[in-house]
Amino acid sequence: MDLLTAIQANLLSPAVLFFVLGIFAAVSKRDLKFPESLYTTLTIYLLTAIGFKGGVAIHQAGIGAVWLPALCAIALGALIPLWTYPVLRKVGGMSVADAGAIAAHYGSVSAVTFIAATNFLKGVQEPYESYASAFLAVMESPAIIVGVLLGKGVLGGGRFSLSDPGIRHALRDAVLGRGVLLLVGAMGIGALCGKRGMDAVEGFFVTPFQGVLALFLLEMGMVAGRRLGDLRKVGAFLLVFGVVAPLVNGFGGVALGKWVGLSTGGAMLLGVLSASASYIAAPAAVRLSIPEANPTFSLTAALAITFPFNISFGIPLFFEAAKRISH
Amino acid sequence: MDLLTAIQANLLSPAVLFFVLGIFAAVSKRDLKFPESLYTTLTIYLLTAIGFKGGVAIHQAGIGAVWLPALCAIALGALIPLWTYPVLRKVGGMSVADAGAIAAHYGSVSAVTFIAATNFLKGVQEPYESYASAFLAVMESPAIIVGVLLGKGVLGGGRFSLSDPGIRHALRDAVLGRGVLLLVGAMGIGALCGKRGMDAVEGFFVTPFQGVLALFLLEMGMVAGRRLGDLRKVGAFLLVFGVVAPLVNGFGGVALGKWVGLSTGGAMLLGVLSASASYIAAPAAVRLSIPEANPTFSLTAALAITFPFNISFGIPLFFEAAKRISH
Amino acid sequence: MDLLTAIQANLLSPAVLFFVLGIFAAVSKRDLKFPESLYTTLTIYLLTAIGFKGGVAIHQAGIGAVWLPALCAIALGALIPLWTYPVLRKVGGMSVADAGAIAAHYGSVSAVTFIAATNFLKGVQEPYESYASAFLAVMESPAIIVGVLLGKGVLGGGRFSLSDPGIRHALRDAVLGRGVLLLVGAMGIGALCGKRGMDAVEGFFVTPFQGVLALFLLEMGMVAGRRLGDLRKVGAFLLVFGVVAPLVNGFGGVALGKWVGLSTGGAMLLGVLSASASYIAAPAAVRLSIPEANPTFSLTAALAITFPFNISFGIPLFFEAAKRISH
Amino acid sequence: MNLHSMKLVTIVCESVLEERIVEVLGECGAHGHTAFDVRGGGSQGTRSADLVESGNLQIQVIAKPAVAEVILQRLHADFFRDYAMVAYVGEVSVLRPDKF
Amino acid sequence: MNLHSMKLVTIVCESVLEERIVEVLGECGAHGHTAFDVRGGGSQGTRSADLVESGNLQIQVIAKPAVAEVILQRLHADFFRDYAMVAYVGEVSVLRPDKF
Amino acid sequence: MNLHSMKLVTIVCESVLEERIVEVLGECGAHGHTAFDVRGGGSQGTRSADLVESGNLQIQVIAKPAVAEVILQRLHADFFRDYAMVAYVGEVSVLRPDKF
Ligand SMILES: Nc1ncnc2c1ncn2[C@@H]1O[C@H](COP(=O)(O)O)[C@@H](O)[C@H]1O
Ligand SMILES: Nc1ncnc2c1ncn2[C@@H]1O[C@H](COP(=O)(O)O)[C@@H](O)[C@H]1O
Ligand SMILES: Nc1ncnc2c1ncn2[C@@H]1O[C@H](COP(=O)(O)O)[C@@H](O)[C@H]1O
Ligand code: NA
Ligand code: NA
Ligand code: NA
């Protein structure tokens, strides 16, 4: 399958089309009135399911296979803010707070983008290291910590104190937020249970999984769509950044994945993780610790530009890249 | 299978029995405390699932097979208020507002009644045009518009102005309400994805579908049961109307379906749609645009009489009628 | 499989591990923010599913096989408060109100403990009378009534009047609470539908069942974990009582089950029911009718001691006991 | 515009009491009420909403001053000792005094 | 601390009206609002929240006294006759009067 | 009946602040609070509740007048500039003044 076919197949998947429907609903101001608890419930389900499956995979592959690529993933997450921050400051002319905030979002990861990528791989029947969700788990926090440090101006000798209650709450959230806890917890459970546990809960955690993702993307489409109106407010620089940053990070992640010995599917997933921007963990932690940053900038870039770009074009692109590098 | 067996099999289906349980809970004042968000979530699921399946069917049958019966369905929806309104006015002695409001409800459709009918067909292994959910999608709005026009007294030269904010909101709701958007959206997605998309999401949109309907009917039973107390308030005429109108509309729909070339199952579904009365889209639109109409009349008739009648007796009756006409 | 293997297999099941994860989240003060409606929804699902399956089993086994063990179950439920009350009064030095309240909790039953036990049996492939959920249904109320009578001091000639609004509300809740209504209702539906009904809804009520239980236990773990802090408040006596009472009641239930002719699996389930303490129906009824009882005592014992004990050690223990007695 | 003085009684209490309190309000002469689920904390600990037992509820009633006083007295007599509960009264104005 | 007097207008009404009322509040000159779903009962029967049609909503607006009066008048003119609705006004104090 | 004057402080703000504000209320000397999720709109745009980030929260505290004043000052100092937030105070009466 060549790149164009892959892009087309991806664009015509239920997941992406439901996302488009959600955007349409938001843009045409037809509130589908999804209950708040549905959003949370779907998130809990997706994180638990992906974590559990990853854990069962770790059980089968052994921790020995996982630690090195996981370490690379952590390094990637921590490094991305370090290159995005100066670009945001110098090229984008952003304030220290805003640059740090955005850097935190782009270093951290989006679980749903990752899940959409695994579904894509399942669709094109490309195998991947199913323990890859471990990378997802370890990449969420480091970038947030680095980004917050940058946004509080530590580079310029800025004030940063652990006694600041905002920073205290934010760091607690970043290090062991609910997303990480669910993901790592379910992964530990999967690793302890192995195949026997999977047999018991497969009808819940696997059978309906892809359909649940489609429903969730419908909701994400509405969330992203409501932000589209803010695109005017963020300026041309951020529009470009929202596409270029995931491309750079994504190809970097793919290359690193290949280098550390991951399969084509696994390298593609590491690329997708690098390319993705957090819109759950990072926003909350950043809001608490860098309140002077304007959340419209980071959220609009992450949700209304990078997220749609990744799930529509990024995923097949990084897949193609992973295939190329392997040959 | 003869009519009595069909009725009995239908009455002993999980869906109908859960509905009865819901009525019992409401009547015996045992609030089962279903969370509000569960109701909405189940609605979203059922509409999305039925729409998606219909879309996949359209993908397979081709749009050429769908447009003519869909046009008949639209005509049916728009015509039903035109005969029910004068009956409600002259025989029932209703006010202009109330007659228009009730006519809007009976011209429009109930998605859950439709879904129950497809489950019945699955149970008796009778094939049907699975794109029939397209009829459901197109029948919701026209009747509401006609009913609102009647209820605002356009026949008697009444005041009707698009600058009335109630009417503006109501028409927007009627033309592209959330029900229609979900249904048509999911249908479009199914039509674009086809079989390949269905394979991906079958474990969510098909496997648990019938069970989810049963749970939803438990909740609908409570909603209908709470209205039973209002039966005294609506008067004998509306009690009779609530059974006769679906019979007339239902047999009319079956006949039209046969005439336009639908299979026995498909004609039965068109009959069920005509027979069913809206209890979601119509009430909201009518409440906003004809506030002087008493919602107790239309909702009690639709929810406490016609809905239970249809899912218990109407469905097997219209099935029998569809079989008879075909021979 | 010997006892140790059984305990180990049980401790490594997804259900128990998710429960532990929930406790960890609560203890480390990481609120996973499960929406309130998710808790209710999962409860509704589990009760309906277990009831429906039990009803289908009754349909197949015939009511003749069920009535005698069900009668034993009722007797068990009513008798347990009669021995626990004096122990709580004399050995524990509890007030009349507190002793009655706790006795009501321990005579009544926990549906989730029962469901975890059926999953355990499925895991070790031990057959059981699947109509056993009928025991669950009939054991909830009698103990609450006996416990409330004791707690209102009827033994000491205390005031107890049906005109007390608290008692009125409580008895109504106890006799036909929502749990009982859902369970008995779904059971009746299953009994009426039989195998044909099960075929229709299996994809919803059976396929995802074990996974849903795991998710629910994650939530229960948080609920139990939040109560752990109260362990200091309840005193050493209640800590011991919370383990000894389920052991005594559980072995008694197993023995009675064997005596009345149940299989190993069935006797084990009756034991688990006796051992389990209610944390939904009893707390509400007791709070309304014995407001002077301190809910911290009964809830901490039931939720933070007995529930975790039963699902981790009790279940394999009672299974082993049931196997021993049969040989 | 002709505004009339009324009392707004607000009650925060255990969810388990909802039916009973609505009953009491009717007995005291109130003609309506509004209720919703809340979370909170007070002298009897934190109340989340995951079990009905530990759920928390807010009820608001607009009533004539005399009715409001009767309500407070009943709450005091029937509930204050045994249940987690807070109740307070404020002044409000309404357009249609006969509704309350 | 410099506190400024404002009015708090509270509206309890059918959920179906949410969009329209928010529109009306803007037209009357309010600069914000807060809304949440409630259940309740009054002269037009019990309102739970399982169908949007029978849902119930509470909307709160802080506004200058003159704006509050206009809001009440509009509610009276446009909604009181046909819809299940209760509206009342109370006195509150705020720190930043220019926000409202 | 012996009623005592208290202040009711109401705060509407971003959900992300819940834990911090509850902490602040305790530091200011409040003995309890009630919170629930709301939606709304104000100078910083519409806040629905689908992402915690854009969620909205209402917190109510009954407190002695002096405590209420301290609370407002803290909110002003710590939050007003950077966060979407509204806070106002009203008068209420309670039966058990020692509870607050
Ligand atoms: N000072 C307060 N301000 C606002 N709400 C309170 C206050 N104290 C208690 N509450 C609410 O009333 C409930 C019961 O209070 P308590 O009986 O003090 O535990 C708590 O869960 C809170 O929701
Ligand atoms: N006296 C009252 N106190 C508080 N809320 C009320 C009162 N009367 C009515 N309500 C609320 O306003 C809604 C509409 O009232 P009504 O128009 O009287 O049916 C009810 O569903 C209640 O939520
Ligand atoms: N005038 C107002 N009346 C009632 N609530 C308001 C008002 N202004 C703002 N709010 C609430 O306070 C939140 C934050 O307001 P703001 O900081 O103005 O964006 C909004 O989302 C509303 O829920
Ligand atoms: Na990233
Ligand atoms: Na119809
Ligand atoms: Na028991």
mmCIF file of C-alpha atoms in Angstrom, chain B residues 130-315:
data_model
loop_
_atom_site.group_PDB
_atom_site.id
_atom_site.type_symbol
_atom_site.label_atom_id
_atom_site.label_comp_id
_atom_site.label_asym_id
_atom_site.label_seq_id
_atom_site.Cartn_x
_atom_site.Cartn_y
_atom_site.Cartn_z
ATOM 1 C CA SER B 130 -31.270 -2.529 6.024
ATOM 2 C CA TYR B 131 -31.051 0.944 4.503
ATOM 3 C CA ALA B 132 -34.530 1.467 5.940
ATOM 4 C CA SER B 133 -33.030 3.636 8.672
ATOM 5 C CA ALA B 134 -32.761 6.242 5.928
ATOM 6 C CA PHE B 135 -36.568 6.498 6.114
ATOM 7 C CA LEU B 136 -36.283 7.101 9.838
ATOM 8 C CA ALA B 137 -33.826 9.908 9.174
ATOM 9 C CA VAL B 138 -35.942 11.742 6.609
ATOM 10 C CA MET B 139 -39.301 11.389 8.375
ATOM 11 C CA GLU B 140 -38.451 13.264 11.543
ATOM 12 C CA SER B 141 -38.503 16.849 10.325
ATOM 13 C CA PRO B 142 -41.229 17.377 7.677
ATOM 14 C CA ALA B 143 -44.094 16.497 9.993
ATOM 15 C CA ILE B 144 -42.822 18.835 12.694
ATOM 16 C CA ILE B 145 -42.746 21.734 10.257
ATOM 17 C CA VAL B 146 -46.239 20.997 8.941
ATOM 18 C CA GLY B 147 -47.599 20.479 12.459
ATOM 19 C CA VAL B 148 -46.108 23.734 13.738
ATOM 20 C CA LEU B 149 -47.574 25.648 10.792
ATOM 21 C CA LEU B 150 -50.983 24.163 11.565
ATOM 22 C CA GLY B 151 -50.643 24.816 15.286
ATOM 23 C CA LYS B 152 -49.732 28.468 14.688
ATOM 24 C CA GLY B 153 -53.004 28.760 12.792
ATOM 25 C CA VAL B 154 -51.743 29.361 9.272
ATOM 26 C CA LEU B 155 -54.899 27.663 7.999
ATOM 27 C CA GLY B 156 -56.983 30.281 9.803
ATOM 28 C CA GLY B 157 -54.686 33.117 8.807
ATOM 29 C CA GLY B 158 -52.914 32.927 12.172
ATOM 30 C CA ARG B 159 -49.752 34.748 13.136
ATOM 31 C CA PHE B 160 -46.603 32.963 12.065
ATOM 32 C CA SER B 161 -43.375 34.829 11.852
ATOM 33 C CA LEU B 162 -39.831 33.634 11.409
ATOM 34 C CA SER B 163 -38.724 36.488 13.637
ATOM 35 C CA ASP B 164 -40.495 34.920 16.606
ATOM 36 C CA PRO B 165 -37.472 33.563 18.505
ATOM 37 C CA GLY B 166 -39.413 30.489 19.650
ATOM 38 C CA ILE B 167 -40.216 29.560 16.069
ATOM 39 C CA ARG B 168 -36.679 30.280 14.947
ATOM 40 C CA HIS B 169 -35.200 27.964 17.567
ATOM 41 C CA ALA B 170 -37.860 25.339 16.917
ATOM 42 C CA LEU B 171 -37.339 25.224 13.158
ATOM 43 C CA ARG B 172 -33.601 24.947 13.570
ATOM 44 C CA ASP B 173 -34.201 22.052 15.947
ATOM 45 C CA ALA B 174 -36.685 20.431 13.595
ATOM 46 C CA VAL B 175 -34.610 20.689 10.450
ATOM 47 C CA LEU B 176 -31.288 19.631 11.892
ATOM 48 C CA GLY B 177 -31.890 18.465 15.433
ATOM 49 C CA ARG B 178 -29.348 16.337 17.241
ATOM 50 C CA GLY B 179 -31.249 13.147 16.489
ATOM 51 C CA VAL B 180 -31.230 13.809 12.769
ATOM 52 C CA LEU B 181 -27.610 14.922 12.820
ATOM 53 C CA LEU B 182 -26.421 11.780 14.612
ATOM 54 C CA LEU B 183 -28.507 9.517 12.431
ATOM 55 C CA VAL B 184 -27.705 11.138 9.110
ATOM 56 C CA GLY B 185 -24.075 11.651 10.105
ATOM 57 C CA ALA B 186 -23.541 8.043 11.129
ATOM 58 C CA MET B 187 -25.368 6.951 7.990
ATOM 59 C CA GLY B 188 -23.073 9.025 5.817
ATOM 60 C CA ILE B 189 -20.077 7.517 7.596
ATOM 61 C CA GLY B 190 -21.405 4.008 7.079
ATOM 62 C CA ALA B 191 -22.026 4.760 3.411
ATOM 63 C CA LEU B 192 -18.436 5.988 3.025
ATOM 64 C CA CYS B 193 -16.832 3.131 4.990
ATOM 65 C CA GLY B 194 -18.851 0.210 3.723
ATOM 66 C CA LYS B 195 -18.093 -3.340 4.786
ATOM 67 C CA ARG B 196 -14.481 -2.636 5.768
ATOM 68 C CA GLY B 197 -15.568 -0.001 8.270
ATOM 69 C CA MET B 198 -18.243 -2.299 9.627
ATOM 70 C CA ASP B 199 -15.682 -5.026 10.284
ATOM 71 C CA ALA B 200 -13.752 -2.619 12.499
ATOM 72 C CA VAL B 201 -16.628 -1.419 14.677
ATOM 73 C CA GLU B 202 -18.977 -4.421 14.601
ATOM 74 C CA GLY B 203 -18.009 -5.448 18.144
ATOM 75 C CA PHE B 204 -19.427 -2.160 19.401
ATOM 76 C CA PHE B 205 -22.242 -1.203 17.038
ATOM 77 C CA VAL B 206 -23.687 -4.679 16.410
ATOM 78 C CA THR B 207 -22.729 -7.260 19.060
ATOM 79 C CA PRO B 208 -24.307 -5.574 22.101
ATOM 80 C CA PHE B 209 -27.026 -3.726 20.161
ATOM 81 C CA GLN B 210 -30.095 -5.779 21.085
ATOM 82 C CA GLY B 211 -29.159 -5.853 24.752
ATOM 83 C CA VAL B 212 -28.640 -2.099 24.835
ATOM 84 C CA LEU B 213 -32.111 -1.689 23.350
ATOM 85 C CA ALA B 214 -33.529 -3.825 26.174
ATOM 86 C CA LEU B 215 -31.863 -1.615 28.774
ATOM 87 C CA PHE B 216 -33.100 1.496 27.016
ATOM 88 C CA LEU B 217 -36.643 0.165 26.978
ATOM 89 C CA LEU B 218 -36.422 -0.358 30.721
ATOM 90 C CA GLU B 219 -35.771 3.356 30.981
ATOM 91 C CA MET B 220 -38.487 4.200 28.444
ATOM 92 C CA GLY B 221 -40.887 2.106 30.513
ATOM 93 C CA MET B 222 -40.196 4.334 33.498
ATOM 94 C CA VAL B 223 -40.701 7.452 31.408
ATOM 95 C CA ALA B 224 -43.957 6.112 29.973
ATOM 96 C CA GLY B 225 -45.090 4.798 33.341
ATOM 97 C CA ARG B 226 -44.699 8.196 34.978
ATOM 98 C CA ARG B 227 -47.101 9.549 32.336
ATOM 99 C CA LEU B 228 -49.759 6.923 33.020
ATOM 100 C CA GLY B 229 -51.198 9.085 35.771
ATOM 101 C CA ASP B 230 -51.933 11.739 33.162
ATOM 102 C CA LEU B 231 -54.193 9.408 31.189
ATOM 103 C CA ARG B 232 -57.150 10.644 33.244
ATOM 104 C CA LYS B 233 -56.352 14.214 32.240
ATOM 105 C CA VAL B 234 -56.300 13.713 28.490
ATOM 106 C CA GLY B 235 -59.881 12.502 28.020
ATOM 107 C CA ALA B 236 -61.438 9.550 26.221
ATOM 108 C CA PHE B 237 -60.974 10.972 22.738
ATOM 109 C CA LEU B 238 -57.191 11.064 22.982
ATOM 110 C CA LEU B 239 -57.100 7.543 24.424
ATOM 111 C CA VAL B 240 -58.885 6.251 21.331
ATOM 112 C CA PHE B 241 -56.863 8.491 19.025
ATOM 113 C CA GLY B 242 -53.630 7.117 20.497
ATOM 114 C CA VAL B 243 -54.518 3.640 19.242
ATOM 115 C CA VAL B 244 -56.505 4.394 16.093
ATOM 116 C CA ALA B 245 -54.045 6.886 14.628
ATOM 117 C CA PRO B 246 -51.106 4.443 14.672
ATOM 118 C CA LEU B 247 -53.322 1.726 13.189
ATOM 119 C CA VAL B 248 -54.431 3.930 10.307
ATOM 120 C CA ASN B 249 -50.963 5.376 9.744
ATOM 121 C CA GLY B 250 -49.322 1.999 10.119
ATOM 122 C CA PHE B 251 -51.470 0.160 7.611
ATOM 123 C CA GLY B 252 -51.144 3.117 5.262
ATOM 124 C CA GLY B 253 -47.380 2.984 5.578
ATOM 125 C CA VAL B 254 -47.302 -0.771 4.945
ATOM 126 C CA ALA B 255 -49.461 -0.393 1.849
ATOM 127 C CA LEU B 256 -47.346 2.451 0.484
ATOM 128 C CA GLY B 257 -44.221 0.438 1.181
ATOM 129 C CA LYS B 258 -45.509 -2.524 -0.768
ATOM 130 C CA TRP B 259 -46.628 -0.255 -3.583
ATOM 131 C CA VAL B 260 -43.192 1.295 -3.920
ATOM 132 C CA GLY B 261 -41.612 -2.139 -4.061
ATOM 133 C CA LEU B 262 -40.234 -2.735 -0.586
ATOM 134 C CA SER B 263 -39.914 -6.268 0.756
ATOM 135 C CA THR B 264 -42.300 -7.522 3.452
ATOM 136 C CA GLY B 265 -39.816 -6.487 6.143
ATOM 137 C CA GLY B 266 -39.190 -3.089 4.576
ATOM 138 C CA ALA B 267 -42.875 -2.316 4.123
ATOM 139 C CA MET B 268 -43.502 -3.313 7.729
ATOM 140 C CA LEU B 269 -40.770 -0.890 8.855
ATOM 141 C CA LEU B 270 -42.292 1.955 6.849
ATOM 142 C CA GLY B 271 -45.618 1.101 8.491
ATOM 143 C CA VAL B 272 -44.045 1.155 11.948
ATOM 144 C CA LEU B 273 -42.467 4.547 11.232
ATOM 145 C CA SER B 274 -45.801 6.015 10.123
ATOM 146 C CA ALA B 275 -47.519 4.541 13.152
ATOM 147 C CA SER B 276 -44.948 5.803 15.616
ATOM 148 C CA ALA B 277 -45.182 9.175 17.328
ATOM 149 C CA SER B 278 -42.162 11.323 18.148
ATOM 150 C CA TYR B 279 -41.362 11.924 21.805
ATOM 151 C CA ILE B 280 -37.989 13.633 21.533
ATOM 152 C CA ALA B 281 -37.649 15.912 18.524
ATOM 153 C CA ALA B 282 -41.291 16.948 18.257
ATOM 154 C CA PRO B 283 -41.863 17.805 21.939
ATOM 155 C CA ALA B 284 -38.890 20.157 22.099
ATOM 156 C CA ALA B 285 -39.660 21.887 18.812
ATOM 157 C CA VAL B 286 -43.365 22.186 19.613
ATOM 158 C CA ARG B 287 -42.724 23.467 23.130
ATOM 159 C CA LEU B 288 -40.573 26.265 21.738
ATOM 160 C CA SER B 289 -42.833 27.232 18.873
ATOM 161 C CA ILE B 290 -46.368 26.542 20.177
ATOM 162 C CA PRO B 291 -45.949 27.253 23.908
ATOM 163 C CA GLU B 292 -49.694 27.697 24.318
ATOM 164 C CA ALA B 293 -50.233 24.000 23.485
ATOM 165 C CA ASN B 294 -50.530 21.788 26.544
ATOM 166 C CA PRO B 295 -47.626 19.311 26.458
ATOM 167 C CA THR B 296 -49.549 16.889 28.661
ATOM 168 C CA PHE B 297 -51.860 16.059 25.749
ATOM 169 C CA SER B 298 -49.261 15.300 23.107
ATOM 170 C CA LEU B 299 -46.723 13.628 25.371
ATOM 171 C CA THR B 300 -49.190 11.417 27.183
ATOM 172 C CA ALA B 301 -50.707 10.265 23.923
ATOM 173 C CA ALA B 302 -47.317 9.633 22.309
ATOM 174 C CA LEU B 303 -45.538 8.109 25.292
ATOM 175 C CA ALA B 304 -48.201 6.441 27.410
ATOM 176 C CA ILE B 305 -50.522 5.168 24.691
ATOM 177 C CA THR B 306 -49.018 4.994 21.208
ATOM 178 C CA PHE B 307 -45.485 3.971 22.107
ATOM 179 C CA PRO B 308 -46.502 0.970 24.285
ATOM 180 C CA PHE B 309 -49.182 0.010 21.776
ATOM 181 C CA ASN B 310 -46.718 -0.006 18.917
ATOM 182 C CA ILE B 311 -43.944 -1.961 20.535
ATOM 183 C CA SER B 312 -46.302 -4.582 21.950
ATOM 184 C CA PHE B 313 -49.094 -5.046 19.385
ATOM 185 C CA GLY B 314 -48.375 -2.685 16.512
ATOM 186 C CA ILE B 315 -45.133 -4.314 15.419
#
